[in-house]
Coordinates of C-alpha atoms in Angstrom, one line a residue:
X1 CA -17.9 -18.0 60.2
X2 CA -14.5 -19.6 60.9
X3 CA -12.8 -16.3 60.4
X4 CA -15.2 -15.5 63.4
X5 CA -14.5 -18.2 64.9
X6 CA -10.6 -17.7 64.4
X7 CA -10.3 -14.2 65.6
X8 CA -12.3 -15.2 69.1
X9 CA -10.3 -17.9 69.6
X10 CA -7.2 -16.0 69.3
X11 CA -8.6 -13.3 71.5
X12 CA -9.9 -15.4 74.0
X13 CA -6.3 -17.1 74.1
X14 CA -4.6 -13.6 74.8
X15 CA -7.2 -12.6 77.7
X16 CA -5.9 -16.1 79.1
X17 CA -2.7 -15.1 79.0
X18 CA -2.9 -11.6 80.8
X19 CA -5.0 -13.0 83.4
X20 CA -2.5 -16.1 84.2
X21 CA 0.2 -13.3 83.9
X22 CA -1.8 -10.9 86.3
X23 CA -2.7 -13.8 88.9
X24 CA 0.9 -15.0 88.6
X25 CA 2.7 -12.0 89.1
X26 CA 2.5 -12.0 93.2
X27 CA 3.9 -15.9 93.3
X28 CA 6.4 -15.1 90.8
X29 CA 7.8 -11.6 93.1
X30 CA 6.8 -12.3 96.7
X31 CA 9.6 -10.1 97.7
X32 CA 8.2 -7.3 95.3
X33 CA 7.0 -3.9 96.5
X34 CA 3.6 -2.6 95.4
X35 CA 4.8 -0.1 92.5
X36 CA 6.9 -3.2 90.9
X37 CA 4.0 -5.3 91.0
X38 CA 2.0 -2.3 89.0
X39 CA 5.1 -2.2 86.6
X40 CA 4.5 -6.1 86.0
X41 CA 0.7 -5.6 85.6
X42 CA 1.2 -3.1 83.2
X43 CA 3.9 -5.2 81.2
X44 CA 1.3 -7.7 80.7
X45 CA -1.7 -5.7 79.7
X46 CA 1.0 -3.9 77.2
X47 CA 1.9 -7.3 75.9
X48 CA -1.8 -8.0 75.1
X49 CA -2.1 -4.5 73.8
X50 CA 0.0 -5.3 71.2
X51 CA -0.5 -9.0 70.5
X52 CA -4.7 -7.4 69.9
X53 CA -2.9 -4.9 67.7
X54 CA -1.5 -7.2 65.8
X55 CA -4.3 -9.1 65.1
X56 CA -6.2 -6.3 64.6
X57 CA -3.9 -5.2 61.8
X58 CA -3.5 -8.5 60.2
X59 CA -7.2 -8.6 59.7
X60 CA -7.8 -4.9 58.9
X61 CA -5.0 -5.5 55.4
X62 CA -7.2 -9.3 54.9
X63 CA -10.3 -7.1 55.0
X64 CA -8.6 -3.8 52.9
X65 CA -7.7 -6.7 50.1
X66 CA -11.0 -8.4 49.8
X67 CA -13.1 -5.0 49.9
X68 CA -10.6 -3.5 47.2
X69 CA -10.5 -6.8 45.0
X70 CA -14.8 -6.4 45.4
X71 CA -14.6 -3.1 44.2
X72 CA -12.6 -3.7 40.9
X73 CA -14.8 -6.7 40.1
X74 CA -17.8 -4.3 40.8
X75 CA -16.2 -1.8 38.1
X76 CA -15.7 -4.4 36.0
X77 CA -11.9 -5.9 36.1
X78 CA -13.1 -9.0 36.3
X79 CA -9.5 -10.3 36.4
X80 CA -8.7 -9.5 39.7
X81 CA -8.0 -12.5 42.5
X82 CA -7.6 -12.4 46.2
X83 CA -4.2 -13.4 47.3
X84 CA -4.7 -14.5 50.9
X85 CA -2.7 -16.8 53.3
X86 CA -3.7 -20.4 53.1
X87 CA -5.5 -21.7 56.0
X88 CA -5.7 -17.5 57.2
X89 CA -9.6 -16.2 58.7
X90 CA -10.7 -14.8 54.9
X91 CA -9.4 -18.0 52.4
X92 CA -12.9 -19.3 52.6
X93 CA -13.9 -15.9 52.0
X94 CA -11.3 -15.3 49.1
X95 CA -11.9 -18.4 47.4
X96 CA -15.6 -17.8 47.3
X97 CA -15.0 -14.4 45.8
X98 CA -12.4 -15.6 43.5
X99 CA -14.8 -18.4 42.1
X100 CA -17.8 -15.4 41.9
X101 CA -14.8 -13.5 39.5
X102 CA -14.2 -16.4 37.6
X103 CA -17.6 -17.0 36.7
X104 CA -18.4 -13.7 35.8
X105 CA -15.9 -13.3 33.8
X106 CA -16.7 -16.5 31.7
X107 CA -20.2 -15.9 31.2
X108 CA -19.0 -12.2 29.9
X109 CA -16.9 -13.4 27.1
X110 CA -19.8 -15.9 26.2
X111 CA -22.3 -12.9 26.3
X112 CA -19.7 -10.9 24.4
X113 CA -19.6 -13.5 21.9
X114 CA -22.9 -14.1 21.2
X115 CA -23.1 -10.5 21.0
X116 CA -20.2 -10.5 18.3
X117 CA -22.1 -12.8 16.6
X118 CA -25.4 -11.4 16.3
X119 CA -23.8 -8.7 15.3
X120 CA -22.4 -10.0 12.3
X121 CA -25.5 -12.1 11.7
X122 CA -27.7 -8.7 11.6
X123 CA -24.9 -6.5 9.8
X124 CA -24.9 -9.6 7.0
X125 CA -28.8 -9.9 6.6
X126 CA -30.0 -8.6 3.6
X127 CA -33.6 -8.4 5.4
X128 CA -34.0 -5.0 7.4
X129 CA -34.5 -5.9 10.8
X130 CA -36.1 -3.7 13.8
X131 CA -35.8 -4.9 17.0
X132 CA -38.7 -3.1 18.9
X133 CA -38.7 -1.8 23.4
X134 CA -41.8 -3.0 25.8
X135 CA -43.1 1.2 25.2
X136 CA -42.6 0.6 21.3
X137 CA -39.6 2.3 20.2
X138 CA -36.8 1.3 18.3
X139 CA -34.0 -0.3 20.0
X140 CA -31.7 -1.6 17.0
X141 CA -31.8 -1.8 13.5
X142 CA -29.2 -3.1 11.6
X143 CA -27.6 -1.4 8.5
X144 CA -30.0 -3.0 6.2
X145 CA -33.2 -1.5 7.8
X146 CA -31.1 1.7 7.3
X147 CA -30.9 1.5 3.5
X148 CA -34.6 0.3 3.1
X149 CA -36.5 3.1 5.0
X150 CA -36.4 6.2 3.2
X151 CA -35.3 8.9 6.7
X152 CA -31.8 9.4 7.6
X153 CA -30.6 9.8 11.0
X154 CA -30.5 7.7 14.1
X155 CA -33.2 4.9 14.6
X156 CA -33.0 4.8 18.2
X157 CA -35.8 5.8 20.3
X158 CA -38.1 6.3 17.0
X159 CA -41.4 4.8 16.8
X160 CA -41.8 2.6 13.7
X161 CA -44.4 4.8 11.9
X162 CA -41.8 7.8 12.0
X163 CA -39.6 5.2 10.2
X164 CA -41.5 3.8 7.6
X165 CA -44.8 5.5 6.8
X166 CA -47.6 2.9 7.4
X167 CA -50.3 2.8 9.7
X168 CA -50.8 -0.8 9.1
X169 CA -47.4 -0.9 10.3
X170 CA -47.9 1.0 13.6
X171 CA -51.2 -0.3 14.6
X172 CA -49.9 -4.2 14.3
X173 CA -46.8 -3.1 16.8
X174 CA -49.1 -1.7 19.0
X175 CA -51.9 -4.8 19.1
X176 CA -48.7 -7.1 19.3
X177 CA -47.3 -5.1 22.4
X178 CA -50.3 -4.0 23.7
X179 CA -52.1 -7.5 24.4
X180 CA -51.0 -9.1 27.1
X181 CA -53.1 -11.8 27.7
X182 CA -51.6 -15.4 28.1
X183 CA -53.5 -17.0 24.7
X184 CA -52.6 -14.1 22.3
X185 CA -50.8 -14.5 19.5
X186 CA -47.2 -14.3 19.8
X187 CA -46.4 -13.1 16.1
X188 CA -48.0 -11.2 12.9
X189 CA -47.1 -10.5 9.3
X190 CA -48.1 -7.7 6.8
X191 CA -47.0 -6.5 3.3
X192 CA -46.8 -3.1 2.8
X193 CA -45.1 -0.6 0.2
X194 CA -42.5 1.7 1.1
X195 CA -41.9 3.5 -2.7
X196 CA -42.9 2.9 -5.9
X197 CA -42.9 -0.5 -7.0
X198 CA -41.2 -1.7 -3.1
X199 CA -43.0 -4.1 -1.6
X200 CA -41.8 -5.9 1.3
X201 CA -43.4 -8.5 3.9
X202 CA -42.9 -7.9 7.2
X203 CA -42.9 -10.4 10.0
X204 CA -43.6 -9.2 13.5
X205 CA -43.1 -11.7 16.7
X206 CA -43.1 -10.6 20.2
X207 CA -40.2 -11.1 22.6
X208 CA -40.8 -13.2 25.7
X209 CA -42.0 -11.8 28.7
X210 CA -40.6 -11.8 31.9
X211 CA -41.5 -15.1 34.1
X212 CA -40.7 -13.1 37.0
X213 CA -42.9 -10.4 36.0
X214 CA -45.6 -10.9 33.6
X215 CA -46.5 -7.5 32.9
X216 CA -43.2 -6.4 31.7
X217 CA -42.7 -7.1 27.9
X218 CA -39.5 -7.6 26.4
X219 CA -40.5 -6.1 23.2
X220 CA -40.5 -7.6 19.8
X221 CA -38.9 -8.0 16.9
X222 CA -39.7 -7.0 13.0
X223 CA -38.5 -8.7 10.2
X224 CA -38.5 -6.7 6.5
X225 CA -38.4 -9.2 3.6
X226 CA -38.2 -7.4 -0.3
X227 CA -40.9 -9.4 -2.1
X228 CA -40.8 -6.7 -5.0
X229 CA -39.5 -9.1 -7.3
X230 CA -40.9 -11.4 -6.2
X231 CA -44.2 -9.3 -7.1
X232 CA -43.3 -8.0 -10.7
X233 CA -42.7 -11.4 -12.0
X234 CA -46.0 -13.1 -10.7
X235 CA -47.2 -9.9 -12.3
X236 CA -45.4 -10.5 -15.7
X237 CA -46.6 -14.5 -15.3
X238 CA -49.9 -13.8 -15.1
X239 CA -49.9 -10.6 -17.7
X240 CA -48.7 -13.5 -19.7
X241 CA -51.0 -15.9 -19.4
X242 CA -54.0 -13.5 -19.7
X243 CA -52.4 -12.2 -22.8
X244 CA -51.7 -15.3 -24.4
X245 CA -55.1 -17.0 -23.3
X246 CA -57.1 -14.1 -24.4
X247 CA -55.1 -14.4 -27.9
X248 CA -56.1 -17.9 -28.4
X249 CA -59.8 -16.9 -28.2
X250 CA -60.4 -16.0 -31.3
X251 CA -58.5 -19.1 -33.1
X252 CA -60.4 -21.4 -31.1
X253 CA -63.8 -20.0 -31.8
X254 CA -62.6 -20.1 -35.6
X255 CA -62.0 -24.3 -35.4
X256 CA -64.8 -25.1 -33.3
X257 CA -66.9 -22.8 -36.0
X258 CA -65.5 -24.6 -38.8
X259 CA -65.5 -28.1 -36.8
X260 CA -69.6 -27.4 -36.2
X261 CA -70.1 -26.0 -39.9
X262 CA -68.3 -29.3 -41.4
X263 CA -70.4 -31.5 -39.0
X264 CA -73.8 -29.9 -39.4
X265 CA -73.4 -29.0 -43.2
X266 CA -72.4 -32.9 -44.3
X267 CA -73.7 -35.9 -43.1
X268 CA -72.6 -38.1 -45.7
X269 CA -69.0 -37.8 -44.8
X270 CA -67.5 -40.8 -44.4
X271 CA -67.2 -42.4 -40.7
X272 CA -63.8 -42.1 -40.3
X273 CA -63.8 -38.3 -41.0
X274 CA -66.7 -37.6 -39.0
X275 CA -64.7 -39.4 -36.0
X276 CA -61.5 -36.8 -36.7
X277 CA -64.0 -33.8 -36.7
X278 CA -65.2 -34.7 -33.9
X279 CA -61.9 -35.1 -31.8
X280 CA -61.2 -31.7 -33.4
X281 CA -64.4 -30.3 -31.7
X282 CA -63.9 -31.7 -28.5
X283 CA -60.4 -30.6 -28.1
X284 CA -61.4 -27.1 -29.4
X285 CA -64.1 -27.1 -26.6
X286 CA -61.3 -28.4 -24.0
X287 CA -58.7 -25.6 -24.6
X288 CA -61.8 -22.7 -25.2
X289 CA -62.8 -23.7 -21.3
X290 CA -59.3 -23.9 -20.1
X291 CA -58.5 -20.4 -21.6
X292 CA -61.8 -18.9 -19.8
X293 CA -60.5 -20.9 -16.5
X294 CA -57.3 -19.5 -16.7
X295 CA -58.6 -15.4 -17.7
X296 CA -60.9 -16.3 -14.4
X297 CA -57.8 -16.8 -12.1
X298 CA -56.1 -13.9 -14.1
X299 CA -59.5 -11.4 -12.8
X300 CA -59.7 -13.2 -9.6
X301 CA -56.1 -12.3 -9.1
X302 CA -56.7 -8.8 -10.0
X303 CA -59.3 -8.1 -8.0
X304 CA -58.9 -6.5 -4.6
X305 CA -59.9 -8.5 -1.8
X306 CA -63.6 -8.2 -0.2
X307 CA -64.4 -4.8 1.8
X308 CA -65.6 -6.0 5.6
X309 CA -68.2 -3.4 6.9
X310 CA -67.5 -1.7 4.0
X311 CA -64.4 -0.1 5.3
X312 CA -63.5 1.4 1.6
X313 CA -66.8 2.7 1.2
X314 CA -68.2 -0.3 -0.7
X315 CA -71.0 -1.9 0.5
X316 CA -70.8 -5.7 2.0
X317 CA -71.0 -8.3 -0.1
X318 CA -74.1 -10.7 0.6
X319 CA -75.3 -13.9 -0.5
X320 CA -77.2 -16.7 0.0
X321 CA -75.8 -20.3 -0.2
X322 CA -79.0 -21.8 -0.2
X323 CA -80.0 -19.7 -3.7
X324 CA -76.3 -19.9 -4.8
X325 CA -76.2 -24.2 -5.0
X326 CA -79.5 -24.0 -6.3
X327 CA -78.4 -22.2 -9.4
X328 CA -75.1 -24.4 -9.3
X329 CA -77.1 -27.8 -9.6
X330 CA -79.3 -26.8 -12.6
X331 CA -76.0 -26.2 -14.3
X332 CA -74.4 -29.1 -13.3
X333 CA -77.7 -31.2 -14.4
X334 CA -76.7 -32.4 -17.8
X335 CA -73.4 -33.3 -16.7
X336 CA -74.8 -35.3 -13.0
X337 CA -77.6 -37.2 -15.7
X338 CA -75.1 -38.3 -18.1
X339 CA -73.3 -39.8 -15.4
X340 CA -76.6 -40.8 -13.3
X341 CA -75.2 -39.0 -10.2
X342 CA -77.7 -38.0 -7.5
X343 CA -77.1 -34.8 -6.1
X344 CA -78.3 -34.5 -2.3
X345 CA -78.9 -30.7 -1.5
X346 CA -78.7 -30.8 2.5
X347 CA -78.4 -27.3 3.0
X348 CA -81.2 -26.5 5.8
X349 CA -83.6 -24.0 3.5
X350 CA -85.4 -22.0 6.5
X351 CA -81.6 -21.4 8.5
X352 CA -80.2 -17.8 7.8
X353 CA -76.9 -18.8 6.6
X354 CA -76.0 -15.8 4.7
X355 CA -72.3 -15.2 3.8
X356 CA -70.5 -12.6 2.8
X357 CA -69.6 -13.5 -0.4
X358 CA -70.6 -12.4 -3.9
X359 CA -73.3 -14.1 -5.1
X360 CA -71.9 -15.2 -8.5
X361 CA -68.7 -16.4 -7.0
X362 CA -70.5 -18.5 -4.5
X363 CA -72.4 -20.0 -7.5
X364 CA -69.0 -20.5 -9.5
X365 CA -67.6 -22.0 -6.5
X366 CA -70.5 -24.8 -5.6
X367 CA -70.0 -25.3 -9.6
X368 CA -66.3 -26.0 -9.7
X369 CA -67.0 -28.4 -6.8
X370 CA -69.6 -30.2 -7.9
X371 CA -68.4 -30.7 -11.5
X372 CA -65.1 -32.0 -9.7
X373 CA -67.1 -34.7 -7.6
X374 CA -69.7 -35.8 -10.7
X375 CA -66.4 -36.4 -12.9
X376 CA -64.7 -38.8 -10.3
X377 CA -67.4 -40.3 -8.6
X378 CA -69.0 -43.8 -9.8
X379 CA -71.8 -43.5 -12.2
X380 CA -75.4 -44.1 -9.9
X381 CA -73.8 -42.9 -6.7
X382 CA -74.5 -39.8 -4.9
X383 CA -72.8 -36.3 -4.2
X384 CA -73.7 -34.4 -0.8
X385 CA -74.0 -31.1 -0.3
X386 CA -74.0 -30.0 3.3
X387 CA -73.4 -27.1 5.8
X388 CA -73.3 -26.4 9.4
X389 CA -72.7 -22.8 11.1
X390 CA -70.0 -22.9 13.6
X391 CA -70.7 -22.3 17.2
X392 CA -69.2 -19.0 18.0
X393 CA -71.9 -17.1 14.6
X394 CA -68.2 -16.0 13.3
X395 CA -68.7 -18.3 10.0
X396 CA -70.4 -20.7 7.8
X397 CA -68.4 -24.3 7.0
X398 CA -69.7 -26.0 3.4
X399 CA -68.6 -28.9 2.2
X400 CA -69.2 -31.3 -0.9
X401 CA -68.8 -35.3 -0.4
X402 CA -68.7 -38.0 -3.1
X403 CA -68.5 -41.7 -3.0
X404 CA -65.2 -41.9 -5.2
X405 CA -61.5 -43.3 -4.7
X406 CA -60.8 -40.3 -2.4
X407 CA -57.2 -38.3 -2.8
X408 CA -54.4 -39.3 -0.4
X409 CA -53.5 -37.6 2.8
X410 CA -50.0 -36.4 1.1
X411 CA -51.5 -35.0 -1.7
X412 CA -54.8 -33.3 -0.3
X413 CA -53.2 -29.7 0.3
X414 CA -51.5 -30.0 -3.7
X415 CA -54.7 -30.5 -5.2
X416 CA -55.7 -26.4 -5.2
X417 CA -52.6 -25.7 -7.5
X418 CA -53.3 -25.0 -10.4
X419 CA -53.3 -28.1 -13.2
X420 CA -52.2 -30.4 -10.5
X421 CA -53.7 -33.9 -10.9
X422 CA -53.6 -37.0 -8.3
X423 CA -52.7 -39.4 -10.2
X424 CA -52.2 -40.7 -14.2
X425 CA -55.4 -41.8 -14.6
X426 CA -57.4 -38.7 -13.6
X427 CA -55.4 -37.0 -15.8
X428 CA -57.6 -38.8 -18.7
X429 CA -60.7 -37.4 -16.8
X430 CA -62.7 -35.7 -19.5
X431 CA -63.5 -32.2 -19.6
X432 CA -61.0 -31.4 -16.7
X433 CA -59.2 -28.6 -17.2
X434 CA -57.0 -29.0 -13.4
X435 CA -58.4 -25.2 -12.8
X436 CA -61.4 -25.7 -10.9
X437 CA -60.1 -26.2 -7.4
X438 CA -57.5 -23.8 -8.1
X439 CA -60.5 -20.8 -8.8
X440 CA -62.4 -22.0 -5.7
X441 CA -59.1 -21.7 -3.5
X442 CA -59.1 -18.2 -4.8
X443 CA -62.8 -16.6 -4.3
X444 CA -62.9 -18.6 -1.4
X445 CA -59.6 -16.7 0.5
X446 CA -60.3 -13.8 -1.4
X447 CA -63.5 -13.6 0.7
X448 CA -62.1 -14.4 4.0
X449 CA -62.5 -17.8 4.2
X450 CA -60.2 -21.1 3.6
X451 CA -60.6 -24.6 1.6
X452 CA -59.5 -27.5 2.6
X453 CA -59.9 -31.5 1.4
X454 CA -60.4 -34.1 3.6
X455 CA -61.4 -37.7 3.5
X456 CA -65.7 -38.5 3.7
X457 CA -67.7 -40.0 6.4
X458 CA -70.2 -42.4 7.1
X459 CA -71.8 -43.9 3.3
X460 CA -69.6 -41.2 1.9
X461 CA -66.3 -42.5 1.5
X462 CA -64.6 -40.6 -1.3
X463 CA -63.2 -36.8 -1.4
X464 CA -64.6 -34.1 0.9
X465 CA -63.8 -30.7 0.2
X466 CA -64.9 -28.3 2.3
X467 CA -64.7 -24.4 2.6
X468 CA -65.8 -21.5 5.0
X469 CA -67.0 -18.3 4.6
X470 CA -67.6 -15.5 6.9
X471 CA -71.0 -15.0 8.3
X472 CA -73.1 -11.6 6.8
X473 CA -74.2 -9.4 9.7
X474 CA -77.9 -9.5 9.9
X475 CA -79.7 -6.6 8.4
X476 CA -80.8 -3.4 10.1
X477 CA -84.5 -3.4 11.2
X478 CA -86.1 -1.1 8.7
X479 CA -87.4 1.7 9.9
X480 CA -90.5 4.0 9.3
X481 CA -90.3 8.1 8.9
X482 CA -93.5 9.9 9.8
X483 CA -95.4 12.4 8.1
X484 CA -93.3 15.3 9.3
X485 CA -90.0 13.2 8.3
X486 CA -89.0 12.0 12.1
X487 CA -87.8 9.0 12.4
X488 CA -90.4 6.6 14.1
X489 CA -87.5 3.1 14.8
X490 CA -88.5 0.2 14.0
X491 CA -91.9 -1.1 11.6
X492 CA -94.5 -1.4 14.1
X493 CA -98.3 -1.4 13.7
X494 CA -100.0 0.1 16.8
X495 CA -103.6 -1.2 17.3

């Protein structure tokens, strides 16, 4: 605007000029003939002929300067400055344009930078990382990524199931791309085998979106961590223990043999030997537990985890809680009478709440937790057994309350590790083996479902562990065949 504003000025000036020079020209030569007065009137149009000229010029190499210094900026010499006269019509302009270079070229070098850096961050990274397009294809991969995927070649522009052989794989990308709703999940993670005896854990998480756009996806990013060692040793551990458990079977059932011989066959031993037999029993009974706890985990850990729908072919596991805690408290009968423990079965008997769950497990698992509660809850209080199906029909939430000294907030996620105790003097709790929780934490995930401990409510103030498992899917209505073999749907008795 004031080079506008300039130029008019000094335009308007020069008009001025001609016409004072034009109107003066008869005053100034009254004695002048006609053609000299033409001569003078052409002088002064000439004169602002050239004084336009010269402005014209002046702003026409201004203008040639700013549009060229544009144009190397444009192509990327972001080095380039405009060199104008102070105080001229463009060094508003030119100081605008050399602030624009300026910043461009600072916030290049810091996006080169970061570049450089990430870079070497990614080319340093043992894990193989795979940085994913909005369509799905591979954008980068750094060299790691290159030397765990068994293709050669360039990565680029490859889908991730042409680079490492999983469907798993694929179909996580696309459900992590292809939902696009505002509450879905923004990450994922998978373990998969690429080779014999490679295992590796993959972490997916999905790149912002655009807040400008929101359906354009910036992609995501995939994150290959080698767990293979990690693997073979919890392999070798538990080979270990299973083999060294399952060895210490047979010596134990030789002491508590002899230990029950000596005690049946003489009862006039003297008191103090009796005592020491006795010890020797009850430890022998301790360890023989804890070895069958510990070859539990080892099969638990072995096993695959349960089929949904029967996806492998196998059929659905089913069972009924209600059935399940039954069998659990006539186990757990001698041990709650010693103890003169009242356990209240609130489980509603006429709701369907059929898991799907093996029905041994289930009773193994409302046996661990009982047995935990009756060993440290006060003798004459009560143990509660409840459940409550959550609203959605997706699940089924148990739990088990006592009336004892409760476990502390910090130390309620520990207690599922194996041989963990609270504190000194539980350790002294007879016939604990610190397995229990530990086996429930396993059938309990291995089935889909997750344990937790908490703190009790209302009269029951002590531990509360609680666990869900998924709903079973109601049965099919059964359904009749005719005489000729045609299906007739559902049982029905027509009148």
């Amino acid at each position: 605007m004031r080079a506008v504003a300039t130029l008019g000025l000094r335009a308007a000036a020069v008009c001025l000029a001609v016409t004072a020079a034009s109107l003066a020209v008869p005053e100034l030569m009254p004695s002048a003939t006609r053609t000299e007065r033409l001569f003078a009137h052409a002088g002064a149009l000439a004169l602002a002929g050239g004084a336009f000229w010269l402005i014209g010029a002046s702003l026409s190499r201004s203008l040639a300067e700013v549009i060229a210094v544009a144009r190397a900026i444009g192509d990327g010499d972001y080095r380039r400055r405009l060199h104008l006269t102070p105080g001229g019509e463009f060094s508003d302009l030119a100081e605008a344009v050399n602030h624009m270079a300026r910043r461009i070229e600072s916030h290049i070098a810091t996006i080169t930078d970061q570049k450089t850096q990430l870079e070497a961050i990614l080319d340093g990274m043992r894990e193989g990382v795979m940085v994913l397009d909005a369509a799905g294809r591979i954008r980068v991969a750094n060299p790691a990524l290159r030397r765990i995927v068994p293709v050669s070649g360039e990565l680029a522009g490859r889908r991730p199931i042409e680079v490492a052989p999983s469907p798993e794989l694929q179909m996580a990308c696309d459900r992590l791309l292809g939902d696009r709703a505002d509450d879905a999940p923004a990450g994922a993670s998978l373990e998969m085998e690429l080779g014999p005896g490679r295992f590796y854990e993959v972490s997916l998480v999905r790149l912002g979106r655009d807040p400008a756009d929101a359906r354009r996806d910036h992609g995501a990013v995939l994150v290959f961590h080698d767990v293979s060692e990690t693997r073979r040793l919890s392999r070798v551990r538990r080979d270990f223990a299973a083999n060294v458990t399952h060895e210490m079977r047979t010596p134990l059932t030789s002491i508590k043999g002899y230990a029950e011989t000596l005690l049946s066959a003489a009862p006039e031993l003297a008191p103090e030997k009796r005592r020491f037999l006795d010890v020797i029993l009850k430890n022998a009974n301790h360890m023989s537990k804890m070895v069958d706890d510990i070859l539990t985990l080892a099969r638990l850990e072995e096993q695959p985890g349960a089929a949904e729908g029967g996806a492998d072919g196998r059929p659905e596991p089913r069972a009924d809680p209600v059935a399940a805690l039954a069998d659990a408290v006539r186990e757990c009968e001698t041990l709650a009478q010693a103890r003169r423990l009242a356990l209240d079965n609130q489980l509603p008997a006429d709701a369907d709440l059929a898991v799907r769950c093996d029905a041994g497990q289930l009773t193994q698992v409302w046996r661990n937790l009982i047995e935990n509660a009756a060993r440290f809850a006060p003798e004459g209080s009560r143990v509660v057994m409840n459940a409550a199906r959550d609203p959605s029909g997706g699940a089924v939430t148990f739990g088990v309350l006592d009336q004892g000294p409760g476990i502390p907030p910090e130390e309620r996620q520990r207690v599922f590790e194996r041989f963990y105790r609270v504190e000194r003097h539980r350790s002294k709790t007879p016939g604990s083996t610190g397995l229990g929780l530990a086996i429930v934490k396993h059938i309990v995930e291995r089935h889909g479902g997750r344990v937790w401990a908490d703190r009790g409510r209302g009269e029951m103030t002590g531990a509360a562990v609680y666990f869900t498992l998924p709903a079973a899917r109601r049965p099919a209505p059964e359904v009749e065949a005719s005489p000729g073999g045609q299906c007739l749907g559902p049982s029905t008795q027509s009148s």
